[in-house]
CSV table of C-alpha atoms in Angstrom, one decimal:
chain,number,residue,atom,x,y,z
G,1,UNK,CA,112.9,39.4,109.9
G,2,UNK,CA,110.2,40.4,107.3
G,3,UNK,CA,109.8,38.2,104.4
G,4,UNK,CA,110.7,39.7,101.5
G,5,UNK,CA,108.4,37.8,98.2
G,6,UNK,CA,109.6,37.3,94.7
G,7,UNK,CA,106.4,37.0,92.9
G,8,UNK,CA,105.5,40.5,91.4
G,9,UNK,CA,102.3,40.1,93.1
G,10,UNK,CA,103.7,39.3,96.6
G,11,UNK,CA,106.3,42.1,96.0
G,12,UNK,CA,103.6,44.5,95.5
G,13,UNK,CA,101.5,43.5,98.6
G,14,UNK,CA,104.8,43.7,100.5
G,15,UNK,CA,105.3,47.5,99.3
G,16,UNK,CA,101.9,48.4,100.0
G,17,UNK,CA,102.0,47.6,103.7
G,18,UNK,CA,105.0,49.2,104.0
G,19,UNK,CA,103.1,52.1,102.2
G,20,UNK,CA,99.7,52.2,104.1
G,21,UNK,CA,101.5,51.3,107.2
G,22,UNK,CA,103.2,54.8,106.7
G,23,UNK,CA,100.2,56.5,106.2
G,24,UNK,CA,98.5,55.4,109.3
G,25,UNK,CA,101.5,55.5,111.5
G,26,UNK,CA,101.8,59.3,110.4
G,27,UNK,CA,97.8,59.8,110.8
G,28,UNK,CA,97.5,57.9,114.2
G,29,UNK,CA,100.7,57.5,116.3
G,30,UNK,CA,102.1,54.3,115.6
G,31,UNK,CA,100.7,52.8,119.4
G,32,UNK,CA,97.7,53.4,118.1
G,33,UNK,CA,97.8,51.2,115.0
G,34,UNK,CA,97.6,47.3,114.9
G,35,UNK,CA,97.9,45.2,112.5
G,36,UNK,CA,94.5,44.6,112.0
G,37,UNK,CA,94.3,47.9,111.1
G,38,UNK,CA,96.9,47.4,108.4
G,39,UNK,CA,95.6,44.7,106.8
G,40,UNK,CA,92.3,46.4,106.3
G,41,UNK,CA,93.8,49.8,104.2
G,42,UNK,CA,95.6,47.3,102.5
G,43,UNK,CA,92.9,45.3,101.5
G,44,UNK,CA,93.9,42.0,102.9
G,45,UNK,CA,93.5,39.2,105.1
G,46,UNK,CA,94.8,39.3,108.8
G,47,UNK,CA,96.6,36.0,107.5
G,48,UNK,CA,98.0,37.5,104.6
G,49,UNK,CA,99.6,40.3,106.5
G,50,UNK,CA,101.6,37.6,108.8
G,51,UNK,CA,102.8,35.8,105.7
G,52,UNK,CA,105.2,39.2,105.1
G,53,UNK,CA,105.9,40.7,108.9
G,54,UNK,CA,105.8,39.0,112.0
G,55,UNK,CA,104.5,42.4,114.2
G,56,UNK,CA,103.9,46.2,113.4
G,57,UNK,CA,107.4,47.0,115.2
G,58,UNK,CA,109.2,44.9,112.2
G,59,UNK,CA,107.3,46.8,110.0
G,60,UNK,CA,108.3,50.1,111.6
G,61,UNK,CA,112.4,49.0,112.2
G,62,UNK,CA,111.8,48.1,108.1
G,63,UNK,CA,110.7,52.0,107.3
G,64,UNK,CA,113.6,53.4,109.5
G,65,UNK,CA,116.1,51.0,107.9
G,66,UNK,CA,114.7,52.4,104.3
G,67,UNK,CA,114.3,56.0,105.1
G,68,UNK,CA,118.4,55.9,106.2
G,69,UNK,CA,119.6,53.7,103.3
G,70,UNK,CA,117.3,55.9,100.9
G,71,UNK,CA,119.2,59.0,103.0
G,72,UNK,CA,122.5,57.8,103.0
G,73,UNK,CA,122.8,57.0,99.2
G,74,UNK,CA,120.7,60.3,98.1
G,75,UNK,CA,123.3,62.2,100.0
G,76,UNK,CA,126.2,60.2,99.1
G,77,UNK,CA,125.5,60.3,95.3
G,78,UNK,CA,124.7,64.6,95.8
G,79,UNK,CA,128.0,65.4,97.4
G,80,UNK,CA,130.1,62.8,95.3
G,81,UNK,CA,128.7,64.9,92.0
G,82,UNK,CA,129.4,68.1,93.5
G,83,UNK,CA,133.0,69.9,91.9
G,84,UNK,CA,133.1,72.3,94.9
G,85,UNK,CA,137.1,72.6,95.9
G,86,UNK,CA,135.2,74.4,98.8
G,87,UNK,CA,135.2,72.7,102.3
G,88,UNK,CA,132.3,75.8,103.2
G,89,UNK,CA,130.7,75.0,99.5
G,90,UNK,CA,130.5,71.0,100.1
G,91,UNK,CA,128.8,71.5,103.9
G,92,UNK,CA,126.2,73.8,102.2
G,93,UNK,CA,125.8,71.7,99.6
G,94,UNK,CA,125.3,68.9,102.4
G,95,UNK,CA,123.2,70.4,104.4
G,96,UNK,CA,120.7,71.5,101.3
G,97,UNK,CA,120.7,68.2,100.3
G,98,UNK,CA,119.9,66.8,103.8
G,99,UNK,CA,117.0,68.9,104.3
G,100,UNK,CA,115.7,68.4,101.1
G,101,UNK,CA,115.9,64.7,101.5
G,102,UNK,CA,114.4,64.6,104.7
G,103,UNK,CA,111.2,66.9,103.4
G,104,UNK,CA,110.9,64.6,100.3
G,105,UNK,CA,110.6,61.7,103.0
G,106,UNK,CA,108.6,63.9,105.5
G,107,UNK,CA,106.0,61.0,106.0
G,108,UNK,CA,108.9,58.6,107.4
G,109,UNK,CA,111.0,61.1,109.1
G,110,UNK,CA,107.6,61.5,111.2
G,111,UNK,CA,107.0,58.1,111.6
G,112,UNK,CA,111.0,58.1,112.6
G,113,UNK,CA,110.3,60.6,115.1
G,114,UNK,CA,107.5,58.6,116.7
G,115,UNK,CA,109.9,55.7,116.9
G,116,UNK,CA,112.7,57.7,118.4
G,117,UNK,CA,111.1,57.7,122.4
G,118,UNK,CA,109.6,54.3,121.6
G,119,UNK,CA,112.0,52.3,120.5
G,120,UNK,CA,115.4,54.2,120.9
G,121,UNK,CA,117.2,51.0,119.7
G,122,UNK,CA,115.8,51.4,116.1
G,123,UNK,CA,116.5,55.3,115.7
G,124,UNK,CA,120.3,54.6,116.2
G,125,UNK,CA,121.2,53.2,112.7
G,126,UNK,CA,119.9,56.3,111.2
G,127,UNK,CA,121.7,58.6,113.8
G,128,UNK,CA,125.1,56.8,113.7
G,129,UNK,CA,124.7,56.5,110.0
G,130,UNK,CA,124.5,60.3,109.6
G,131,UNK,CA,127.1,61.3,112.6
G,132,UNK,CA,129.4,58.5,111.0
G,133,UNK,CA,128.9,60.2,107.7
G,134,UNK,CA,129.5,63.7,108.6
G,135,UNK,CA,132.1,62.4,110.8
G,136,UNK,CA,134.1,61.6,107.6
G,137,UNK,CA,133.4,64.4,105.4
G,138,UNK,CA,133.6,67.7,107.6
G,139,UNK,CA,134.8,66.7,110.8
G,140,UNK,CA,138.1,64.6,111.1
G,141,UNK,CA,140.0,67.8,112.6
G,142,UNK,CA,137.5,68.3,115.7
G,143,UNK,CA,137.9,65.8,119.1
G,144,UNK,CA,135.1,62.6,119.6
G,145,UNK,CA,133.7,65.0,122.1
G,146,UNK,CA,133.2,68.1,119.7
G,147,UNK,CA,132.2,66.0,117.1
G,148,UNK,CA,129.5,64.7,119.2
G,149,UNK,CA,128.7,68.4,120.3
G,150,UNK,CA,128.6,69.8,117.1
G,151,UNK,CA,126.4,66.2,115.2
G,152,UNK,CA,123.0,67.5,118.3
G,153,UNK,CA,123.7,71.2,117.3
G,154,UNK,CA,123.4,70.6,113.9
G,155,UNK,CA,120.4,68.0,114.1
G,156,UNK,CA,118.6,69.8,116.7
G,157,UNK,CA,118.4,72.9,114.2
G,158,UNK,CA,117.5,70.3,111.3
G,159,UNK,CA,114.7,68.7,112.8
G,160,UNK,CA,112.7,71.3,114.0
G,161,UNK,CA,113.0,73.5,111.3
G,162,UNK,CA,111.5,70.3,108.9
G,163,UNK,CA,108.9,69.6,110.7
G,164,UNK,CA,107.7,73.2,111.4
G,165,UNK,CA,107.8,74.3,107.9
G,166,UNK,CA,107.3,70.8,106.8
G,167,UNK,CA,104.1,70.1,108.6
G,168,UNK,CA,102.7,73.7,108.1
G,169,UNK,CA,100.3,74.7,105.5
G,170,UNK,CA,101.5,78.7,105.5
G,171,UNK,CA,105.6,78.2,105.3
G,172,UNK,CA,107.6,76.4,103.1
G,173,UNK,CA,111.4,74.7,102.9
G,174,UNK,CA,113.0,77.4,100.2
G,175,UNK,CA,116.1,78.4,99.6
G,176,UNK,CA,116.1,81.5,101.5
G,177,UNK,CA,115.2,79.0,104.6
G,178,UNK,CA,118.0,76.1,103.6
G,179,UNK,CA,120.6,79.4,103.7
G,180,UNK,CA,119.5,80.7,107.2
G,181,UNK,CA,120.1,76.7,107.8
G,182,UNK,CA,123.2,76.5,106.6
G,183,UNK,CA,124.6,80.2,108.2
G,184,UNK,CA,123.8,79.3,111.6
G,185,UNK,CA,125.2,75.8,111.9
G,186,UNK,CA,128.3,77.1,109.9
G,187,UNK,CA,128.9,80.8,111.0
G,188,UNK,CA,127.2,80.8,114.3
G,189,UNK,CA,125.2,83.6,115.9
G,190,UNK,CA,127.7,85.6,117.7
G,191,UNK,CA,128.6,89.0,115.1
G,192,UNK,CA,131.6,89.6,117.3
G,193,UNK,CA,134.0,87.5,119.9
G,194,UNK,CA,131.5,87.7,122.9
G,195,UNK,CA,133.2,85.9,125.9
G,196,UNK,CA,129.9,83.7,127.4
G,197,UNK,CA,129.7,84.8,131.5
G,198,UNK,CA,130.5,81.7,133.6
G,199,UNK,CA,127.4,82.0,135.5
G,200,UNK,CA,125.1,81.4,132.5
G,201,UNK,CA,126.2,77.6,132.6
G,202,UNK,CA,125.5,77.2,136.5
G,203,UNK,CA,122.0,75.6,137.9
G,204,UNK,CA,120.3,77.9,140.2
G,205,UNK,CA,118.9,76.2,143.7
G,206,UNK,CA,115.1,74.3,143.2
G,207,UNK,CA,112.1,76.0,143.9
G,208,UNK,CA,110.8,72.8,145.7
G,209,UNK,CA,107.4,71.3,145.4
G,210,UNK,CA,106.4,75.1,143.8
G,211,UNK,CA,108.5,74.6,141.0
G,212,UNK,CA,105.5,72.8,139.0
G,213,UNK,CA,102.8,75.5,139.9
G,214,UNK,CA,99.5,75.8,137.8
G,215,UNK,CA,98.1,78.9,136.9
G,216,UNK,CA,94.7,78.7,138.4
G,217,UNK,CA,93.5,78.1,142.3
G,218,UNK,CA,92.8,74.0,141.7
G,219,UNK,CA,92.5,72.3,144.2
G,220,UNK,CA,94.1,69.1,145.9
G,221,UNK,CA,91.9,66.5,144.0
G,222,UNK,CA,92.4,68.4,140.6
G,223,UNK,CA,96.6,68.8,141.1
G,224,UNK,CA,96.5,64.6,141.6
G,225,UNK,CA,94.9,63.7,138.6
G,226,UNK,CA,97.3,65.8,136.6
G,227,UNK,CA,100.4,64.4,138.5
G,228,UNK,CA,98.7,60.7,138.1
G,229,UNK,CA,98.3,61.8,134.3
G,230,UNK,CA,102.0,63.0,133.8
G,231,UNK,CA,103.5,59.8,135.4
G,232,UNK,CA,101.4,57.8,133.4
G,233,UNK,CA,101.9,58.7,130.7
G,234,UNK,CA,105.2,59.5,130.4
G,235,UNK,CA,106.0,56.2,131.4
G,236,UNK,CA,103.4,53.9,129.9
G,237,UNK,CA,102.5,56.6,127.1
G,238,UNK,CA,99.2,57.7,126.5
G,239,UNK,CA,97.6,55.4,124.3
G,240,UNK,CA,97.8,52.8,126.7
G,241,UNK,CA,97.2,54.4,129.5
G,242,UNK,CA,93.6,54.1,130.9
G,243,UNK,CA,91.2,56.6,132.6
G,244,UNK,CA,90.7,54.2,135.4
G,245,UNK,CA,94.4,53.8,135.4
G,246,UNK,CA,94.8,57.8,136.1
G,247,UNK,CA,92.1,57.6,138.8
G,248,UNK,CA,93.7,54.6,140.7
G,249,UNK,CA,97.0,56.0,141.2
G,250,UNK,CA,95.6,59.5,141.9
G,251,UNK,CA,93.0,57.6,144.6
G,252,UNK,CA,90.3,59.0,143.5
G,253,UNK,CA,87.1,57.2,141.7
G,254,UNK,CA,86.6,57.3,138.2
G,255,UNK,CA,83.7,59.4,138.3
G,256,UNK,CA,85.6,61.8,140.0
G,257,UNK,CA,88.1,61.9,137.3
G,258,UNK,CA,85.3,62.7,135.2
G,259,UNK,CA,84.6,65.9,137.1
G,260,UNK,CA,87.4,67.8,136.6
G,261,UNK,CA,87.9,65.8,132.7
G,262,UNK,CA,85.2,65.3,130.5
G,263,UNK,CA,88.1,63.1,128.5
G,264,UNK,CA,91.7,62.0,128.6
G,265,UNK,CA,93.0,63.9,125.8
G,266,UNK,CA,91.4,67.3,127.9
G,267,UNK,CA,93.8,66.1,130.5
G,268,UNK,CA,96.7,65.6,128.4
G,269,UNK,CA,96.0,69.7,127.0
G,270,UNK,CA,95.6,70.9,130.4
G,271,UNK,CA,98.9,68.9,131.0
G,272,UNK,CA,100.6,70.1,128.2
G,273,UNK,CA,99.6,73.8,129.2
G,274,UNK,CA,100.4,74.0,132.3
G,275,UNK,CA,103.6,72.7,131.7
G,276,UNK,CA,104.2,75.6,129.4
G,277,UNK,CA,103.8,77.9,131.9
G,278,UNK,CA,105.8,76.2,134.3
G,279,UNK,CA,108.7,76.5,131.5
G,280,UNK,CA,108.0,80.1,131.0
G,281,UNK,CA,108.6,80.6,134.6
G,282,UNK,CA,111.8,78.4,135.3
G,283,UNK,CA,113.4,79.8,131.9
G,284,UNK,CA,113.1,83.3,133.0
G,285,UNK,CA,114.3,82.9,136.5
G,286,UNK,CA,117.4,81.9,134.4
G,287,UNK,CA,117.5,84.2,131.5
G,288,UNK,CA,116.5,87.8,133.5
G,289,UNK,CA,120.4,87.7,135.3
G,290,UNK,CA,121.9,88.8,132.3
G,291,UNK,CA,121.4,92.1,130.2
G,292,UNK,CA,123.6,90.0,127.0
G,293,UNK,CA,121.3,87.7,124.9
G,294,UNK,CA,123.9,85.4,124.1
G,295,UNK,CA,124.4,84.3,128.3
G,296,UNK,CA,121.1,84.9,128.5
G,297,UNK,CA,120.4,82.1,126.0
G,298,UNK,CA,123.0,80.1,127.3
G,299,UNK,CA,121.6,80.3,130.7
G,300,UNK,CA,118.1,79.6,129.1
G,301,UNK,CA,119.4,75.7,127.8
G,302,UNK,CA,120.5,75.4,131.9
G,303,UNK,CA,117.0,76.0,132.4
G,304,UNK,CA,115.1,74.2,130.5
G,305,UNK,CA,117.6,71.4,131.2
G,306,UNK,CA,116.6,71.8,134.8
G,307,UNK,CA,113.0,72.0,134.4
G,308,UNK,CA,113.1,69.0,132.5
G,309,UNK,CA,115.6,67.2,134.7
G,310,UNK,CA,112.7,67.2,137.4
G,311,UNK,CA,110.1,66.3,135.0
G,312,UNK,CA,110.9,63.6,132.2
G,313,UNK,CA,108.0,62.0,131.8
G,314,UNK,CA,107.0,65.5,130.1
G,315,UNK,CA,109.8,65.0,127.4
G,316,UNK,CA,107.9,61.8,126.2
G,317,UNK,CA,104.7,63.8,126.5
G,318,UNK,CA,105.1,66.4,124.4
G,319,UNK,CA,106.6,64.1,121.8
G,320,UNK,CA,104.2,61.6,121.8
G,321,UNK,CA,101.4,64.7,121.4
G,322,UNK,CA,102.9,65.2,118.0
G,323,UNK,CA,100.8,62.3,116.8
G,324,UNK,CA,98.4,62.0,119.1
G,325,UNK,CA,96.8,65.9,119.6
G,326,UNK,CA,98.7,67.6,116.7
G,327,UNK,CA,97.1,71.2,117.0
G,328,UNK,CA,97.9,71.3,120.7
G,329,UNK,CA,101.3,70.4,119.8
G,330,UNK,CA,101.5,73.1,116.8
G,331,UNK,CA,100.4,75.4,119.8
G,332,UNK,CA,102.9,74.4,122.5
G,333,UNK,CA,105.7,75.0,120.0
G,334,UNK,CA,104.0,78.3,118.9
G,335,UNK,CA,103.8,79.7,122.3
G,336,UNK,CA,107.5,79.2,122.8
G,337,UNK,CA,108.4,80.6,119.4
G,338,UNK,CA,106.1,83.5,119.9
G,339,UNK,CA,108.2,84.1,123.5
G,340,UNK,CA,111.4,84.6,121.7
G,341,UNK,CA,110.7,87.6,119.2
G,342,UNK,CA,110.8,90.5,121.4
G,343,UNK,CA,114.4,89.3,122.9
G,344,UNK,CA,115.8,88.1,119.5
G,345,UNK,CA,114.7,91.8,118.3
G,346,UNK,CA,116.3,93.8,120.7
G,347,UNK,CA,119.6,91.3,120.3
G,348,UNK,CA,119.4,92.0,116.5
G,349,UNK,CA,119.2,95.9,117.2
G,350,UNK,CA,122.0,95.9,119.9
G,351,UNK,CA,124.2,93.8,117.8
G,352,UNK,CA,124.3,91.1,120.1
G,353,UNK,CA,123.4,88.4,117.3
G,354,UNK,CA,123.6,88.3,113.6
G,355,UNK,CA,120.2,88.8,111.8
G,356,UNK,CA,118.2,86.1,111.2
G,357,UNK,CA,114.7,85.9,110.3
G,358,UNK,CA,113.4,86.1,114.4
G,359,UNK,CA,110.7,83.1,113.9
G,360,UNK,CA,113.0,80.9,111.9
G,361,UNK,CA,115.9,81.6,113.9
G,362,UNK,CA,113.3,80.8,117.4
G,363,UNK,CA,112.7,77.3,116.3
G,364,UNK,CA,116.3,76.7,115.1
G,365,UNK,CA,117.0,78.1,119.0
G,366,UNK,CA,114.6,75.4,120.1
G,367,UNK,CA,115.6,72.2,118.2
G,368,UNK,CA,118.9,72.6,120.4
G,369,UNK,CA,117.9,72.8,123.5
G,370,UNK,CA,115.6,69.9,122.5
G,371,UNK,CA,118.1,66.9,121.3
G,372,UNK,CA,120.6,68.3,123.9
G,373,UNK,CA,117.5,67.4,127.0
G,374,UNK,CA,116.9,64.1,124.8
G,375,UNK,CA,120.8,63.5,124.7
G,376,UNK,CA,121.4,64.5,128.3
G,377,UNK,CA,118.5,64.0,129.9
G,378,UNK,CA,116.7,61.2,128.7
G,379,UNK,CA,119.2,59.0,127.1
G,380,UNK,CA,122.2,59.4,129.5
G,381,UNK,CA,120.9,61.3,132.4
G,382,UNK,CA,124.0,63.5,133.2
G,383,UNK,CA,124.8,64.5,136.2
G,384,UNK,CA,124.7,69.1,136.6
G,385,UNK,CA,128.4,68.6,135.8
G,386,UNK,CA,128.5,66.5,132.6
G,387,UNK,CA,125.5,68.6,132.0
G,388,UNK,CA,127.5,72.0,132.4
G,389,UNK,CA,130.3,70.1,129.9
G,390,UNK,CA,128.0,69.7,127.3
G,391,UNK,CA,126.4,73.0,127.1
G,392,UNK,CA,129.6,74.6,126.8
G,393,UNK,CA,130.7,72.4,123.9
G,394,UNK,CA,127.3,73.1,121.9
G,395,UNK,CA,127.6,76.8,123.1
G,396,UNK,CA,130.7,77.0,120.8
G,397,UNK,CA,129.0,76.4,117.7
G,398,UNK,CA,126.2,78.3,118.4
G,399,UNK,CA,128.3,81.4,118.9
G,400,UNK,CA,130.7,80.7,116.3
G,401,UNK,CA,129.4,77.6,114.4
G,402,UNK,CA,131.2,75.0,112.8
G,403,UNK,CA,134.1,77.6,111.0
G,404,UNK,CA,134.8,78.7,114.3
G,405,UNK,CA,136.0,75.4,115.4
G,406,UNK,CA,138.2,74.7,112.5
G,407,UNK,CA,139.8,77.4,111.0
C-alpha cells in the first residue's frame, strides 16, 4: 500500500509522483517507465521515491483508484443536482456528464487504458463501479444478462469516441457530439422495426492457414519473423520483447532479422498493417451476404469476432500500439473509419439507419465491436455459441437502444 505523508512537504512530493508518473505513463506506455525514471522528473532521489510507493504498479492501481472515485463522486453530485422528472432527461444528463468527466481526466483514462490488458485486475473497480452505478439508476427493469449487454454497448461507444476526438488536434468533444452520443445508446440506429436475418449472427467455415494472408509475395523467412513478432508480443508485449527473442523463435539469426527489419517497431507497423488487411478481407467475406446494412453490420461483429478469435495476441497489439507507435495507431483506426463511409451513406439514403454524422457514427460502430472481442474474446473466451448469445443481446440496443428495451 502506498504511504500516504502528513507533512505538507511529503504530501506535496507524494502528489507530484502521482502527477509526473501520469505524464510519462501517458508519453511512454507505462512498461516502458521505471521508477528511476520517476524519480528523476520529480526531482528526487531513487530512495526518496521508495519512502512513498513500493513499485510503479502501486503507483498505477493508485491513479485508477483516483480517476474512479474522482468519476464516481463528479457524476454522483451532477445527477443528484439535476430536477429532471425525466428518466430520457437524467440518462442524457448522465451520459454528458460521463464524457465530460472522462475528457477532463483524458491523461488517466489513457493511462487506465494502458492498464486495462496489463493488469485486468486493477481496471475492474472502475468498471464495476460504473456498471454498479448505472445498474441502479437506469437499469433495474432489464435482466443481469441485458444489463451486462447494454453496460459494453454503451462503453464501447464511450471510449472510442473520447479518445478519438480526445486525442485529436482537428475534432473536439461538443455538444453536438455528446447528442449523437447520447441518441445512439438511447434510441438506437434502426429508423424502423427491421427484423435482423438469423444468418448475420452465424460463423462462416475458416479459410485455413490463408486466412492471415499478406498483401505482397514475401517469402517463408519474412512470414516467420512476423508470426514470431505477433506471438511475442502479444504475449510478452513489446517492450519487453527482444529482437534476438523474435529471431530465436522464428529460427533465424539475428542478422537475418535485420534484413527484412531495419528495427522492431518497423516490424510491429508491418504487423499492424498487414493485419488490417487481413480484417478488411475476413469482414467482407461476412458483410457482402446481405443487401441490408443493419445484418450486414451485425454479421460484420461475427467477423471481426472470428478474425480475432484466431488471432489474440493482435488484440493486445493494437492496444499496446496506442502508447507505444501512436500515429500508426491513429492510422489503423483511420483506415477502418475511412472503410465505413460509403456503406453508412448508402444506409442513410435507403433509410436503413437513422442519420448520424458517418465518421462519428463509424468509431461509435467500432468501440462495440471492440469491448465486445475484449469481453468475449479475451477475458472469457466464449465458445461460437455464447458468442452468437451475446451479439444478439448488444444487437438489441444497437437497433433500438436503451428505450427500446424498456418502454
Amino acid at each position: 500500500m502506498p504511504r500516504v505523508p502528513t507533512s505538507e512537504k511529503g504530501i506535496n512530493t507524494y502528489n507530484r509522483i502521482i502527477e509526473k508518473s501520469v505524464e510519462l505513463f501517458r508519453t511512454n506506455g507505462y512498461q516502458e517507465v521505471s521508477a528511476a525514471m520517476i524519480s528523476k522528473r520529480c526531482d528526487i532521489g531513487n530512495a526518496s521515491f521508495y519512502q512513498y510507493f513500493d513499485s510503479k504498479e502501486e503507483i498505477l492501481i493508485q491513479i485508477v483508484h483516483d480517476l474512479t472515485e474522482w468519476l464516481k463522486k463528479n457524476i454522483h453530485d451532477i445527477i443528484a443536482n439535476t430536477r429532471s422528472s425525466s428518466d430520457e432527461e437524467r440518462f442524457r444528463i448522465f451520459i454528458k456528464a460521463f464524457v465530460e468527466s472522462i475528457s477532463e481526466k483524458i491523461n488517466e483514462y489513457s493511462v487506465f487504458r494502458n492498464a486495462e490488458f496489463l493488469f485486468p485486475h486493477i481496471s475492474m473497480e472502475f468498471y464495476d463501479s460504473l456498471y454498479n452505478f448505472m445498474s441502479e439508476e437506469f437499469l433495474e427493469i432489464l435482466d443481469s444478462t441485458s444489463k451486462r449487454a447494454f453496460y459494453l454497448f454503451m462503453m464501447g461507444i464511450v471510449n472510442f469516441v473520447v479518445i478519438e476526438y480526445a486525442m485529436s488536434s482537428e475534432k473536439k468533444i461538443d455538444e453536438k457530439v455528446i447528442d449523437a452520443v447520447f441518441d445512439l445508446i438511447y434510441n438506437g440506429i434502426d429508423p424502423d422495426n427491421h427484423l435482423i436475418n438469423q444468418d448475420a449472427f452465424e460463423m462462416l467455415p475458416e479459410l485455413g492457414e490463408d486466412q492471415f494472408e499478406f498483401k505482397s509475395q514475401w517469402s517463408v523467412t519474412h512470414k516467420k519473423i512476423l508470426t514470431a513478432t505477433e506471438q511475442l508480443f502479444g504475449s510478452k508485449g513489446y517492450s519487453k520483447t527482444k529482437i534476438s527473442d523474435i529471431s530465436n523463435l522464428a529460427g533465424v539469426g539475428l542478422g537475418t532479422f535485420y534484413v527484412h527489419f531495419d528495427s522492431k517497431i518497423e516490424a510491429l507497423r508491418e504487423l499492424v498493417s498487414s493485419t488490417l488487411e487481413a480484417l478488411k478481407r475476413s469482414l467482407r467475406r461476412y458483410v457482402w451476404r446481405f443487401t441490408d446494412r443493419r445484418d450486414a453490420e451485425i454479421s460484420g461483429y461475427m467477423g471481426f469476432l472470428d478474425f480475432f478469435k484466431h488471432h489474440k495476441e493482435m488484440y493486445s497489439i493494437i492496444r499496446e500500439m496506442e502508447f507505444v507507435d501512436s500515429k500508426t495507431s491513429i492510422y489503423y483506426y483511420a483506415q477502418i473509419s475511412k472503410s465505413y463511409i460509403k456503406p453508412l451513406d448508402r444506409a442513410f439514403k435507403n433509410n436503413e439507419y437513422r442519420v448520424f454524422d458517418p465518421i462519428l457514427l463509424s468509431y461509435m460502430l467500432m468501440g462495440i465491436g471492440h469491448q465486445i472481442g475484449l469481453e468475449s474474446i479475451i477475458e472469457k473466451d466464449m465458445d461460437i455459441d455464447e458468442l452468437k448469445r451475446y451479439v444478439k443481446e448488444i444487437s438489441k440496443f444497437l437497433m433500438h437502444g436503451l428505450r427500446g428495451e424498456i418502454r
